[in-house]
Amino acid sequence: MPSFVKNPKDFLAGLIFIGVAAIFGYGILELPVGSAFRMGPGYFPMILAGMLGVLGAVIMFNGIRFEGEQIQNFAWRGLVNIVLPVVFFGATLKGLGFVLSLTLTIFFTSIASSKFKLWVSLLNVAVLVFFGWLIFIWGLNLPISLWGPWIGGY
Amino acid sequence: MDMNVFSNLALGFGQALTLANLLYCFLGVFLGTIVGVLPGLGPIATIAMLLPITFQLPPTSSLIMLAGIYYGAQYGGSTTAILINVPGESSSVVTAIDGYKLARQGRAGFALFTAAVGSFFAGTISTFLIAGFAPPLAAVALSFGPAEYFSLMVLGLAASVSLAHGSLIKAVAMVVLGLLLGTIGQDLYTGTPRFNFNMTDLSDGLEFVALVMGLFGIGEIVRNLEDEHERSVLAQKVASLIPSWAEFKTTIAPILRGTALGSVLGILPGGGAMLASFAAYSMEKRLAKDPSRFGKGAIEGVAGPESANNSGAQTSFIPMLTLGIPSNPVMALMIGAMIIQGIVPGPNVVTEKPELFWGLIASMWVGNIMLLILNLPLIGMWVKFLTVPYHVLFPGIMAVCCIGVYSVSNNPFDVYTMAFFGVVGYVMVKLDCEPAPLILGFVIGKMLEEYLRRAMLLSRGDPFVFFQRPISAGLLLLAIAALTIVLIPSVSKKREEAFKE
């Protein structure tokens, strides 16, 4: 973080808001804006993106002017170990099928905890896969195959 | 209030007392109690996780169950607050102050009894308040034009922002961000695709369930994993639950005051259970003859807030049911659930779906009886739940989130959306930006735009229409007042104290 930033939380938050406003601003370029009388698809988002940009700038400016706390113990490991299994689940559910995809997802997730124990995690997998099957597939009839085409299912 | 209320309530009880709805109500309050007991799992995340399941249910049953989770959590949260000084819910934070002290003095039974009875009384009164006040309010709202609706929604957003904790400007920015995310997808009038950035999966907009589960489910797990420490459960023997008459008498006035205060604060946009309990605690402290008893085991400090949080939780349904305006994130989820069921939230719900409206209200009272039974005799069972360590719990939460979000439309893209907003939710919280206002903005966004465009079309592009119509002008002035009051130094200091206390 550059030294002129006194409050990194505000500075970064402001920067993110400005960034999002810019992305939406880019999207508005290809939308008809219309007039205040007959607003086009781009009118309302244009107001919002403008507001967000201004608010972001003020928040960022506050981060330069006023003293504030540092960002503390950002859980990189937790974030990666939680979010990657979610993506894995999305990517493999159709291919591997319910049982294997969920098993691996839960197993990978349990590693995120500093209190990871192999047998607890395996037991957890067994219980969750069973109840997941019971509630969602048997109970709610979700169209998810138990064994996917990647491992010879259908 | 007229005799109609009673015939309407009869209709409602007819709905609520069917075997299926009793079952869903029980399921809701049961889950709510568990959620209330478990720290690190709140009603927002739970309702979000259950949204996909409720798609399969009839609308009335699904709303009955989801509502049960919310007010059930208010009961459960107090149990752990009293017994082990761990508030399961943010609305029970103040209960822990005096409730835990009482438990240490061996009077846990008394505190638990007071909390349950206070909650039950408050729940009963506020059920009747909803029955009495909601229909007239809906009737007034029926005369609203697009300008009034627009201003009403702005007021709702402004009030919820001013009552949120943390920085005001960041909360406003989060609302605007939510509104902006809500514009992704097809334009309502022209069908023009907006902001899909060449991803076909975005052409119908962001999936609400994925957004909520990401922000509150996945983001919350990461936050809880930051510092894992074992919860030590001091298994207190709960001696006698029923207090003496002399003891009971001291709780009557605080319960009445808490119920009244909670009912009023619940109706306000931005209000709800948490605000009600904080306000009730400071009111009891101020009214007490000997305020120094507070913090050392004053029963008023349990009776007042516990009654207030339950009545606040229930009366916050009034603006949601009559105006279609969420006063807090849980109500935003309820509106989301209604939309998914094909019901247009707003004043028409009372007249067009009376069985849903009155069934939901009647179920709240039924649910409160169930909670009384669930909580008092079965208290030992709930304490057992606390011994489930988080590292065993969170893979389950994850699994339900993953399968649930996928099941909405059998589309892996929703799972990726959830993962993305999990990251967003965690990062924003680390930057002191609360995700709750974002959800409110997202839910209201489409309606807000529609009313804005309609109002401007009717006024031929004159933006002063919002100030020329008296009701609309009044609502907007209130919105401005709500935002500026917070900025007044003395108030903003009070606000910070209130949230810290």
PDB file of C-alpha atoms in Angstrom, chain A residues 7-83:
ATOM      1  CA  ASN A   7      -6.769   4.190   5.755  1.00  0.00           C
ATOM      2  CA  PRO A   8      -6.200   1.218   3.439  1.00  0.00           C
ATOM      3  CA  LYS A   9      -9.704  -0.173   4.032  1.00  0.00           C
ATOM      4  CA  ASP A  10     -11.387   2.982   2.745  1.00  0.00           C
ATOM      5  CA  PHE A  11      -8.865   3.449  -0.038  1.00  0.00           C
ATOM      6  CA  LEU A  12      -9.322  -0.053  -1.413  1.00  0.00           C
ATOM      7  CA  ALA A  13     -13.102  -0.033  -0.996  1.00  0.00           C
ATOM      8  CA  GLY A  14     -13.266   3.249  -2.904  1.00  0.00           C
ATOM      9  CA  LEU A  15     -11.031   1.841  -5.608  1.00  0.00           C
ATOM     10  CA  ILE A  16     -13.259  -1.222  -5.998  1.00  0.00           C
ATOM     11  CA  PHE A  17     -16.396   0.915  -6.257  1.00  0.00           C
ATOM     12  CA  ILE A  18     -14.764   3.097  -8.912  1.00  0.00           C
ATOM     13  CA  GLY A  19     -13.645  -0.003 -10.786  1.00  0.00           C
ATOM     14  CA  VAL A  20     -17.143  -1.510 -10.801  1.00  0.00           C
ATOM     15  CA  ALA A  21     -18.616   1.829 -11.876  1.00  0.00           C
ATOM     16  CA  ALA A  22     -16.128   1.909 -14.749  1.00  0.00           C
ATOM     17  CA  ILE A  23     -16.990  -1.625 -15.880  1.00  0.00           C
ATOM     18  CA  PHE A  24     -20.680  -0.793 -15.926  1.00  0.00           C
ATOM     19  CA  GLY A  25     -19.908   2.534 -17.573  1.00  0.00           C
ATOM     20  CA  TYR A  26     -18.209   0.607 -20.359  1.00  0.00           C
ATOM     21  CA  GLY A  27     -21.290  -1.594 -20.671  1.00  0.00           C
ATOM     22  CA  ILE A  28     -23.555   1.436 -20.940  1.00  0.00           C
ATOM     23  CA  LEU A  29     -21.657   2.617 -24.051  1.00  0.00           C
ATOM     24  CA  GLU A  30     -23.513   0.093 -26.185  1.00  0.00           C
ATOM     25  CA  LEU A  31     -26.934   0.796 -24.657  1.00  0.00           C
ATOM     26  CA  PRO A  32     -29.412   3.431 -25.831  1.00  0.00           C
ATOM     27  CA  VAL A  33     -29.711   5.937 -23.010  1.00  0.00           C
ATOM     28  CA  GLY A  34     -32.835   7.794 -24.116  1.00  0.00           C
ATOM     29  CA  SER A  35     -34.161  10.919 -22.469  1.00  0.00           C
ATOM     30  CA  ALA A  36     -35.560  11.673 -19.025  1.00  0.00           C
ATOM     31  CA  PHE A  37     -39.022  11.465 -20.609  1.00  0.00           C
ATOM     32  CA  ARG A  38     -38.496   8.140 -22.365  1.00  0.00           C
ATOM     33  CA  MET A  39     -35.714   6.452 -20.514  1.00  0.00           C
ATOM     34  CA  GLY A  40     -33.816   3.868 -22.482  1.00  0.00           C
ATOM     35  CA  PRO A  41     -32.210   0.729 -21.070  1.00  0.00           C
ATOM     36  CA  GLY A  42     -29.058   2.691 -20.279  1.00  0.00           C
ATOM     37  CA  TYR A  43     -30.556   5.614 -18.373  1.00  0.00           C
ATOM     38  CA  PHE A  44     -31.064   4.159 -14.892  1.00  0.00           C
ATOM     39  CA  PRO A  45     -27.753   2.235 -14.882  1.00  0.00           C
ATOM     40  CA  MET A  46     -26.029   5.413 -16.045  1.00  0.00           C
ATOM     41  CA  ILE A  47     -27.305   7.310 -12.991  1.00  0.00           C
ATOM     42  CA  LEU A  48     -26.278   4.451 -10.717  1.00  0.00           C
ATOM     43  CA  ALA A  49     -22.828   4.010 -12.220  1.00  0.00           C
ATOM     44  CA  GLY A  50     -22.301   7.760 -11.908  1.00  0.00           C
ATOM     45  CA  MET A  51     -23.361   7.711  -8.261  1.00  0.00           C
ATOM     46  CA  LEU A  52     -21.167   4.707  -7.507  1.00  0.00           C
ATOM     47  CA  GLY A  53     -18.185   6.379  -9.146  1.00  0.00           C
ATOM     48  CA  VAL A  54     -18.642   9.565  -7.111  1.00  0.00           C
ATOM     49  CA  LEU A  55     -19.207   7.650  -3.867  1.00  0.00           C
ATOM     50  CA  GLY A  56     -16.149   5.527  -4.603  1.00  0.00           C
ATOM     51  CA  ALA A  57     -14.054   8.631  -5.199  1.00  0.00           C
ATOM     52  CA  VAL A  58     -15.181  10.168  -1.899  1.00  0.00           C
ATOM     53  CA  ILE A  59     -14.478   6.946   0.001  1.00  0.00           C
ATOM     54  CA  MET A  60     -11.049   6.648  -1.612  1.00  0.00           C
ATOM     55  CA  PHE A  61     -10.316  10.268  -0.807  1.00  0.00           C
ATOM     56  CA  ASN A  62     -11.338   9.620   2.822  1.00  0.00           C
ATOM     57  CA  GLY A  63      -8.798   6.830   2.843  1.00  0.00           C
ATOM     58  CA  ILE A  64      -6.071   9.317   1.937  1.00  0.00           C
ATOM     59  CA  ARG A  65      -7.188  11.994   4.381  1.00  0.00           C
ATOM     60  CA  PHE A  66      -8.163  10.163   7.553  1.00  0.00           C
ATOM     61  CA  GLU A  67      -6.228   7.710   9.677  1.00  0.00           C
ATOM     62  CA  GLY A  68      -7.685   4.196   9.918  1.00  0.00           C
ATOM     63  CA  GLU A  69      -6.966   0.578  10.788  1.00  0.00           C
ATOM     64  CA  GLN A  70      -4.924  -1.778   8.670  1.00  0.00           C
ATOM     65  CA  ILE A  71      -6.590  -4.797   7.129  1.00  0.00           C
ATOM     66  CA  GLN A  72      -6.035  -7.567   9.604  1.00  0.00           C
ATOM     67  CA  ASN A  73      -5.628 -11.320   9.256  1.00  0.00           C
ATOM     68  CA  PHE A  74      -6.960 -11.732   5.759  1.00  0.00           C
ATOM     69  CA  ALA A  75      -7.672 -15.447   5.495  1.00  0.00           C
ATOM     70  CA  TRP A  76      -6.105 -16.195   2.115  1.00  0.00           C
ATOM     71  CA  ARG A  77      -5.857 -19.868   2.876  1.00  0.00           C
ATOM     72  CA  GLY A  78      -9.449 -20.122   4.009  1.00  0.00           C
ATOM     73  CA  LEU A  79     -10.666 -18.160   1.011  1.00  0.00           C
ATOM     74  CA  VAL A  80      -8.808 -20.299  -1.517  1.00  0.00           C
ATOM     75  CA  ASN A  81      -9.689 -23.560   0.220  1.00  0.00           C
ATOM     76  CA  ILE A  82     -13.360 -22.679   0.308  1.00  0.00           C
ATOM     77  CA  VAL A  83     -13.839 -21.022  -3.051  1.00  0.00           C
TER      78      VAL A  83
END
